[in-house]
mmCIF file of C-alpha atoms in Angstrom:
data_model
loop_
_atom_site.group_PDB
_atom_site.id
_atom_site.type_symbol
_atom_site.label_atom_id
_atom_site.label_comp_id
_atom_site.label_asym_id
_atom_site.label_seq_id
_atom_site.Cartn_x
_atom_site.Cartn_y
_atom_site.Cartn_z
ATOM 1 C CA MET A 1 -44.372 -100.068 21.889
ATOM 2 C CA ALA A 2 -43.802 -103.831 21.789
ATOM 3 C CA SER A 3 -46.856 -106.048 21.685
ATOM 4 C CA ILE A 4 -47.774 -108.062 24.750
ATOM 5 C CA VAL A 5 -48.374 -111.644 23.716
ATOM 6 C CA ASN A 6 -48.863 -113.144 27.148
ATOM 7 C CA SER A 7 -51.652 -110.853 28.297
ATOM 8 C CA LYS A 8 -54.918 -112.717 28.545
ATOM 9 C CA LYS A 9 -57.077 -109.636 28.890
ATOM 10 C CA ILE A 10 -57.896 -106.608 26.830
ATOM 11 C CA ALA A 11 -60.018 -103.485 27.193
ATOM 12 C CA LYS A 12 -63.126 -103.289 25.032
ATOM 13 C CA VAL A 13 -64.965 -100.020 24.414
ATOM 14 C CA MET A 14 -68.715 -99.885 23.839
ATOM 15 C CA GLU A 15 -68.222 -97.569 20.900
ATOM 16 C CA LYS A 16 -71.803 -96.415 20.480
ATOM 17 C CA GLU A 17 -72.003 -95.249 24.074
ATOM 18 C CA CYS A 18 -68.530 -93.742 24.389
ATOM 19 C CA VAL A 19 -68.619 -89.950 24.775
ATOM 20 C CA GLY A 20 -65.002 -89.515 23.692
ATOM 21 C CA CYS A 21 -63.959 -87.498 26.738
ATOM 22 C CA GLY A 22 -60.487 -89.037 26.792
ATOM 23 C CA SER A 23 -60.371 -89.774 30.531
ATOM 24 C CA CYS A 24 -59.139 -93.255 29.586
ATOM 25 C CA THR A 25 -56.192 -91.947 27.588
ATOM 26 C CA LYS A 26 -54.802 -90.173 30.626
ATOM 27 C CA SER A 27 -55.149 -93.208 32.834
ATOM 28 C CA CYS A 28 -53.459 -95.692 30.499
ATOM 29 C CA PRO A 29 -49.821 -96.275 31.509
ATOM 30 C CA ARG A 30 -49.040 -97.787 28.109
ATOM 31 C CA SER A 31 -50.771 -95.186 25.935
ATOM 32 C CA ALA A 32 -52.768 -98.051 24.467
ATOM 33 C CA ILE A 33 -56.064 -96.185 24.216
ATOM 34 C CA ASP A 34 -56.823 -93.018 22.326
ATOM 35 C CA VAL A 35 -59.722 -91.021 20.888
ATOM 36 C CA PRO A 36 -58.261 -90.474 17.413
ATOM 37 C CA LYS A 37 -61.259 -88.950 15.652
ATOM 38 C CA GLY A 38 -62.931 -87.358 18.647
ATOM 39 C CA ILE A 39 -65.857 -89.755 18.467
ATOM 40 C CA CYS A 40 -64.990 -92.757 20.609
ATOM 41 C CA ALA A 41 -62.024 -94.399 22.274
ATOM 42 C CA VAL A 42 -60.045 -96.983 20.333
ATOM 43 C CA VAL A 43 -57.863 -99.621 21.993
ATOM 44 C CA ASP A 44 -54.529 -100.665 20.501
ATOM 45 C CA SER A 45 -54.790 -104.419 20.958
ATOM 46 C CA ALA A 46 -51.043 -104.863 20.523
ATOM 47 C CA SER A 47 -50.282 -102.639 23.501
ATOM 48 C CA CYS A 48 -53.217 -103.173 25.842
ATOM 49 C CA VAL A 49 -52.551 -105.504 28.765
ATOM 50 C CA GLY A 50 -56.083 -105.290 30.170
ATOM 51 C CA CYS A 51 -54.968 -103.704 33.431
ATOM 52 C CA GLY A 52 -58.380 -102.063 33.886
ATOM 53 C CA LEU A 53 -57.170 -98.550 34.728
ATOM 54 C CA CYS A 54 -59.113 -97.110 31.794
ATOM 55 C CA GLN A 55 -62.215 -98.941 32.982
ATOM 56 C CA LYS A 56 -61.870 -97.339 36.400
ATOM 57 C CA ALA A 57 -61.341 -93.886 34.934
ATOM 58 C CA CYS A 58 -64.147 -93.999 32.355
ATOM 59 C CA PRO A 59 -66.903 -91.705 33.679
ATOM 60 C CA ALA A 60 -69.468 -93.230 31.326
ATOM 61 C CA SER A 61 -68.573 -96.800 32.358
ATOM 62 C CA VAL A 62 -68.404 -97.966 28.766
ATOM 63 C CA ILE A 63 -65.112 -99.897 28.988
ATOM 64 C CA GLU A 64 -65.029 -103.571 29.853
ATOM 65 C CA ILE A 65 -62.068 -105.846 30.462
ATOM 66 C CA LYS A 66 -62.539 -109.020 28.494
ATOM 67 C CA ALA A 67 -60.627 -112.185 27.781
ATOM 68 C CA ARG A 68 -58.417 -111.697 24.747
ATOM 69 C CA ALA A 69 -59.496 -113.687 21.714
ATOM 70 C CA LEU A 70 -56.932 -116.323 20.767
ATOM 71 C CA GLU A 71 -55.606 -116.672 17.232
ATOM 72 C CA GLY A 72 -57.623 -119.853 16.755
ATOM 73 C CA GLY A 73 -60.842 -117.937 17.380
ATOM 74 C CA GLY A 74 -61.428 -118.957 21.014
ATOM 75 C CA GLU A 75 -61.021 -116.861 24.132
ATOM 76 C CA ALA A 76 -58.242 -116.934 26.668
ATOM 77 C CA ALA A 77 -59.146 -118.410 30.020
ATOM 78 C CA MET B 1 -45.283 -96.422 35.073
ATOM 79 C CA THR B 2 -45.840 -92.715 35.536
ATOM 80 C CA LYS B 3 -46.259 -90.186 32.782
ATOM 81 C CA ASN B 4 -44.260 -86.994 32.798
ATOM 82 C CA LYS B 5 -46.424 -84.004 33.641
ATOM 83 C CA LYS B 6 -46.886 -81.461 30.900
ATOM 84 C CA TRP B 7 -47.785 -77.792 31.207
ATOM 85 C CA TYR B 8 -51.392 -78.537 30.329
ATOM 86 C CA ASP B 9 -51.727 -80.906 33.266
ATOM 87 C CA TYR B 10 -51.891 -77.847 35.505
ATOM 88 C CA LEU B 11 -54.764 -76.066 33.773
ATOM 89 C CA TRP B 12 -57.005 -77.037 36.683
ATOM 90 C CA ILE B 13 -55.370 -74.146 38.538
ATOM 91 C CA LEU B 14 -56.835 -71.712 36.006
ATOM 92 C CA SER B 15 -60.270 -73.310 36.318
ATOM 93 C CA ALA B 16 -60.203 -72.992 40.096
ATOM 94 C CA ALA B 17 -58.866 -69.434 39.841
ATOM 95 C CA TYR B 18 -61.655 -68.548 37.420
ATOM 96 C CA MET B 19 -64.338 -69.521 39.906
ATOM 97 C CA VAL B 20 -62.623 -67.518 42.673
ATOM 98 C CA LEU B 21 -62.044 -64.483 40.434
ATOM 99 C CA GLY B 22 -65.742 -64.325 39.672
ATOM 100 C CA PHE B 23 -66.387 -63.641 43.349
ATOM 101 C CA VAL B 24 -63.896 -60.771 43.319
ATOM 102 C CA ASN B 25 -64.672 -59.114 40.008
ATOM 103 C CA ILE B 26 -67.507 -60.328 37.859
ATOM 104 C CA MET B 27 -65.927 -58.967 34.668
ATOM 105 C CA SER B 28 -63.368 -61.783 34.815
ATOM 106 C CA ALA B 29 -66.253 -64.040 33.727
ATOM 107 C CA TRP B 30 -65.462 -63.016 30.151
ATOM 108 C CA LEU B 31 -62.347 -65.206 30.320
ATOM 109 C CA GLY B 32 -64.666 -68.215 30.387
ATOM 110 C CA LEU B 33 -65.329 -67.723 26.689
ATOM 111 C CA ILE B 34 -61.962 -69.399 26.136
ATOM 112 C CA CYS B 35 -63.540 -72.650 27.381
ATOM 113 C CA PHE B 36 -66.287 -72.234 24.798
ATOM 114 C CA LEU B 37 -64.284 -71.201 21.775
ATOM 115 C CA VAL B 38 -61.111 -73.301 22.040
ATOM 116 C CA PRO B 39 -62.774 -76.756 22.096
ATOM 117 C CA VAL B 40 -65.028 -75.820 19.170
ATOM 118 C CA LEU B 41 -62.028 -74.518 17.195
ATOM 119 C CA ILE B 42 -59.940 -77.617 17.939
ATOM 120 C CA SER B 43 -62.725 -80.004 16.927
ATOM 121 C CA ALA B 44 -63.598 -77.995 13.808
ATOM 122 C CA VAL B 45 -60.014 -77.562 12.640
ATOM 123 C CA LYS B 46 -58.241 -80.689 13.871
ATOM 124 C CA GLY B 47 -61.226 -83.025 14.072
ATOM 125 C CA ASN B 48 -60.485 -84.345 17.535
ATOM 126 C CA LYS B 49 -61.390 -83.817 21.168
ATOM 127 C CA SER B 50 -57.907 -83.154 22.514
ATOM 128 C CA TYR B 51 -59.370 -80.231 24.447
ATOM 129 C CA CYS B 52 -61.368 -82.668 26.592
ATOM 130 C CA SER B 53 -58.541 -85.111 27.188
ATOM 131 C CA ARG B 54 -55.679 -82.630 27.550
ATOM 132 C CA TYR B 55 -56.665 -79.032 28.071
ATOM 133 C CA CYS B 56 -59.932 -79.053 29.999
ATOM 134 C CA GLY B 57 -59.061 -77.550 33.357
ATOM 135 C CA ARG B 58 -62.493 -78.281 34.749
ATOM 136 C CA GLY B 59 -62.181 -82.001 33.983
ATOM 137 C CA GLN B 60 -58.755 -81.983 35.618
ATOM 138 C CA LEU B 61 -60.170 -80.231 38.657
ATOM 139 C CA PHE B 62 -62.919 -82.854 39.058
ATOM 140 C CA ASP B 63 -60.328 -85.598 38.594
ATOM 141 C CA LEU B 64 -58.113 -84.050 41.243
ATOM 142 C CA LEU B 65 -60.913 -83.554 43.761
ATOM 143 C CA GLY B 66 -62.544 -86.902 43.087
ATOM 144 C CA SER B 67 -59.480 -89.116 42.772
ATOM 145 C CA ARG B 68 -56.659 -87.452 44.699
ATOM 146 C CA PHE B 69 -58.823 -85.980 47.452
ATOM 147 C CA ASN B 70 -61.156 -88.958 47.456
ATOM 148 C CA LEU B 71 -64.315 -86.866 47.180
ATOM 149 C CA SER B 72 -65.986 -89.249 44.727
ATOM 150 C CA ARG B 73 -67.966 -92.389 45.462
ATOM 151 C CA ARG B 74 -66.653 -93.800 42.151
ATOM 152 C CA LYS B 75 -69.981 -95.400 41.297
ATOM 153 C CA ASP B 76 -71.224 -96.038 37.768
ATOM 154 C CA ILE B 77 -73.239 -93.211 36.301
ATOM 155 C CA PRO B 78 -76.918 -94.069 35.586
ATOM 156 C CA ALA B 79 -77.460 -95.190 31.997
ATOM 157 C CA PHE B 80 -79.920 -92.385 31.231
ATOM 158 C CA LEU B 81 -77.266 -89.733 31.926
ATOM 159 C CA ARG B 82 -75.087 -91.114 29.148
ATOM 160 C CA SER B 83 -77.947 -91.663 26.713
ATOM 161 C CA LYS B 84 -77.994 -89.594 23.529
ATOM 162 C CA TRP B 85 -81.419 -88.211 24.463
ATOM 163 C CA PHE B 86 -80.187 -86.777 27.708
ATOM 164 C CA ARG B 87 -76.855 -85.541 26.365
ATOM 165 C CA TYR B 88 -78.282 -83.790 23.326
ATOM 166 C CA GLY B 89 -81.288 -82.613 25.318
ATOM 167 C CA PHE B 90 -79.000 -81.080 27.910
ATOM 168 C CA LEU B 91 -76.943 -79.470 25.142
ATOM 169 C CA LEU B 92 -80.093 -77.919 23.660
ATOM 170 C CA PHE B 93 -81.240 -76.719 27.065
ATOM 171 C CA PHE B 94 -77.841 -75.208 27.776
ATOM 172 C CA MET B 95 -77.743 -73.505 24.401
ATOM 173 C CA ALA B 96 -81.240 -72.112 25.005
ATOM 174 C CA MET B 97 -80.069 -70.668 28.322
ATOM 175 C CA PHE B 98 -77.007 -69.263 26.582
ATOM 176 C CA ALA B 99 -79.179 -67.684 23.880
ATOM 177 C CA ASN B 100 -81.410 -66.173 26.570
ATOM 178 C CA MET B 101 -78.326 -64.695 28.222
ATOM 179 C CA ILE B 102 -77.200 -63.194 24.921
ATOM 180 C CA PHE B 103 -80.685 -61.735 24.415
ATOM 181 C CA MET B 104 -80.588 -60.132 27.877
ATOM 182 C CA THR B 105 -77.206 -58.656 26.982
ATOM 183 C CA TYR B 106 -78.653 -57.342 23.715
ATOM 184 C CA LEU B 107 -81.560 -55.691 25.542
ATOM 185 C CA VAL B 108 -79.144 -53.882 27.843
ATOM 186 C CA PHE B 109 -76.977 -52.926 24.860
ATOM 187 C CA ARG B 110 -79.981 -51.401 23.113
ATOM 188 C CA GLY B 111 -81.110 -49.645 26.261
ATOM 189 C CA ALA B 112 -84.340 -51.653 26.325
ATOM 190 C CA GLY B 113 -83.415 -53.383 29.576
ATOM 191 C CA SER B 114 -81.541 -52.439 32.714
ATOM 192 C CA LEU B 115 -78.425 -54.100 34.065
ATOM 193 C CA LYS B 116 -79.292 -56.875 36.502
ATOM 194 C CA GLU B 117 -76.370 -57.299 38.845
ATOM 195 C CA VAL B 118 -77.187 -60.782 39.995
ATOM 196 C CA VAL B 119 -75.494 -64.183 39.877
ATOM 197 C CA THR B 120 -77.909 -67.102 39.825
ATOM 198 C CA LEU B 121 -77.351 -70.783 40.451
ATOM 199 C CA LEU B 122 -79.359 -73.291 38.398
ATOM 200 C CA TRP B 123 -81.031 -70.332 36.659
ATOM 201 C CA ALA B 124 -83.218 -69.568 39.653
ATOM 202 C CA ILE B 125 -81.329 -69.301 42.947
ATOM 203 C CA ARG B 126 -79.911 -65.839 43.548
ATOM 204 C CA MET B 127 -76.466 -65.953 45.124
ATOM 205 C CA PRO B 128 -76.154 -63.890 48.306
ATOM 206 C CA TRP B 129 -72.653 -62.503 47.825
ATOM 207 C CA ASP B 130 -73.324 -58.852 47.046
ATOM 208 C CA TRP B 131 -69.648 -57.995 47.373
ATOM 209 C CA ALA B 132 -68.994 -59.918 44.156
ATOM 210 C CA TYR B 133 -70.884 -57.241 42.321
ATOM 211 C CA GLY B 134 -68.510 -54.616 43.667
ATOM 212 C CA GLY B 135 -71.425 -52.439 44.653
ATOM 213 C CA GLY B 136 -71.983 -51.705 40.990
ATOM 214 C CA ALA B 137 -68.269 -51.176 40.398
ATOM 215 C CA ALA B 138 -68.340 -53.441 37.371
ATOM 216 C CA ALA B 139 -70.835 -51.181 35.721
ATOM 217 C CA HIS B 140 -68.740 -48.106 36.492
ATOM 218 C CA TRP B 141 -65.754 -48.995 34.362
ATOM 219 C CA ALA B 142 -67.379 -51.328 31.871
ATOM 220 C CA ALA B 143 -70.260 -50.902 29.491
ATOM 221 C CA HIS B 144 -73.521 -52.104 31.012
ATOM 222 C CA TRP B 145 -74.015 -54.721 28.311
ATOM 223 C CA ALA B 146 -70.538 -56.140 29.005
ATOM 224 C CA ALA B 147 -71.355 -56.376 32.699
ATOM 225 C CA GLN B 148 -74.712 -58.013 31.918
ATOM 226 C CA PHE B 149 -72.954 -60.644 29.819
ATOM 227 C CA ALA B 150 -70.460 -61.242 32.628
ATOM 228 C CA PHE B 151 -73.198 -61.812 35.215
ATOM 229 C CA GLY B 152 -75.039 -64.188 32.890
ATOM 230 C CA PHE B 153 -71.943 -66.063 31.834
ATOM 231 C CA TYR B 154 -70.609 -66.463 35.355
ATOM 232 C CA SER B 155 -74.016 -67.791 36.410
ATOM 233 C CA LEU B 156 -73.775 -70.377 33.635
ATOM 234 C CA MET B 157 -70.241 -71.389 34.668
ATOM 235 C CA LEU B 158 -71.177 -71.536 38.350
ATOM 236 C CA THR B 159 -74.204 -73.702 37.556
ATOM 237 C CA SER B 160 -72.261 -76.130 35.381
ATOM 238 C CA THR B 161 -69.432 -76.363 37.926
ATOM 239 C CA THR B 162 -71.936 -77.086 40.683
ATOM 240 C CA LEU B 163 -73.625 -79.799 38.606
ATOM 241 C CA GLY B 164 -70.190 -81.232 37.861
ATOM 242 C CA LEU B 165 -69.236 -81.270 41.539
ATOM 243 C CA ILE B 166 -72.490 -83.012 42.483
ATOM 244 C CA THR B 167 -72.063 -85.766 39.873
ATOM 245 C CA MET B 168 -68.365 -86.009 40.741
ATOM 246 C CA ALA B 169 -69.317 -86.771 44.346
ATOM 247 C CA MET B 170 -72.148 -89.154 43.429
ATOM 248 C CA TYR B 171 -70.540 -91.063 40.584
ATOM 249 C CA LYS B 172 -67.049 -91.045 39.025
ATOM 250 C CA PRO B 173 -64.765 -87.994 39.232
ATOM 251 C CA ARG B 174 -65.226 -86.875 35.640
ATOM 252 C CA SER B 175 -68.938 -87.710 35.381
ATOM 253 C CA TRP B 176 -69.567 -84.153 34.190
ATOM 254 C CA CYS B 177 -67.686 -85.069 30.990
ATOM 255 C CA VAL B 178 -70.461 -87.542 30.121
ATOM 256 C CA TYR B 179 -73.086 -84.824 29.685
ATOM 257 C CA CYS B 180 -70.891 -81.720 29.317
ATOM 258 C CA PRO B 181 -72.580 -79.631 26.593
ATOM 259 C CA MET B 182 -69.228 -78.634 25.098
ATOM 260 C CA GLY B 183 -68.121 -82.276 25.006
ATOM 261 C CA THR B 184 -71.354 -83.301 23.314
ATOM 262 C CA MET B 185 -71.066 -80.461 20.831
ATOM 263 C CA THR B 186 -67.429 -81.162 19.948
ATOM 264 C CA GLN B 187 -68.168 -84.873 19.556
ATOM 265 C CA GLY B 188 -70.972 -83.911 17.165
ATOM 266 C CA ILE B 189 -68.593 -81.660 15.214
ATOM 267 C CA CYS B 190 -66.059 -84.503 15.024
ATOM 268 C CA ARG B 191 -68.770 -86.868 13.764
ATOM 269 C CA LEU B 192 -69.751 -84.412 11.046
ATOM 270 C CA LYS B 193 -66.137 -83.827 10.113
ATOM 271 C CA ASP B 194 -65.476 -87.568 9.954
ATOM 272 C CA ALA B 195 -68.550 -88.163 7.807
ATOM 273 C CA ALA B 196 -67.622 -85.366 5.375
#
């Protein structure tokens, strides 16, 4: 899947608190989030557009939508 | 963008059917062992939790009822319910109840205990539907120990489904997944497998 360069947001998972249920993977329309090792969800930053559907679906409420870090080290507005 | 539905997206039908079947013939409770063995096998062999995300009919059922039928308040779950203490504590408690059920089955098998044809909710509340017991019909065609296991196992499944429905209504649809003992156990197996 092509990377989205103009998205200013991205999903962030609180890894230590994630229960790895995979509810987020079903909700993501871009298949940008997965639970590869069965421990916690991992976001593919190249595919995630920060739409927030995974955040809504997460029963543990451990996903946040944050401003994407810019290449220079700052954060997008 | 919509995803194409796969065969496993309809496993919620089996979960719903399982709960109904238990009312009709308690011996169908044995089928619930699939929900115990398959996730453990998948996590132990493949090292992932694809059972939870793809094949868990109960999770799908809660999602359907909570999201599609709007039966969930969609509120954040309290932090203590997702804490490791609660999740692993609940797993231990559930396993202790499971072990007790196995012991009861063993007593009946050895002839040291009699068959108790009773379904209980939350380990204490006796369900009133006598017709589910078939007037002892289960014991007529099945060994008493097998019937005892079925009563105990169905009680466990009924209790967990009820807890799941309550948290579905109070919090997010799949809130049960946060403290599901099988989910906690398979995550633990995956952690061990990853560390090995």
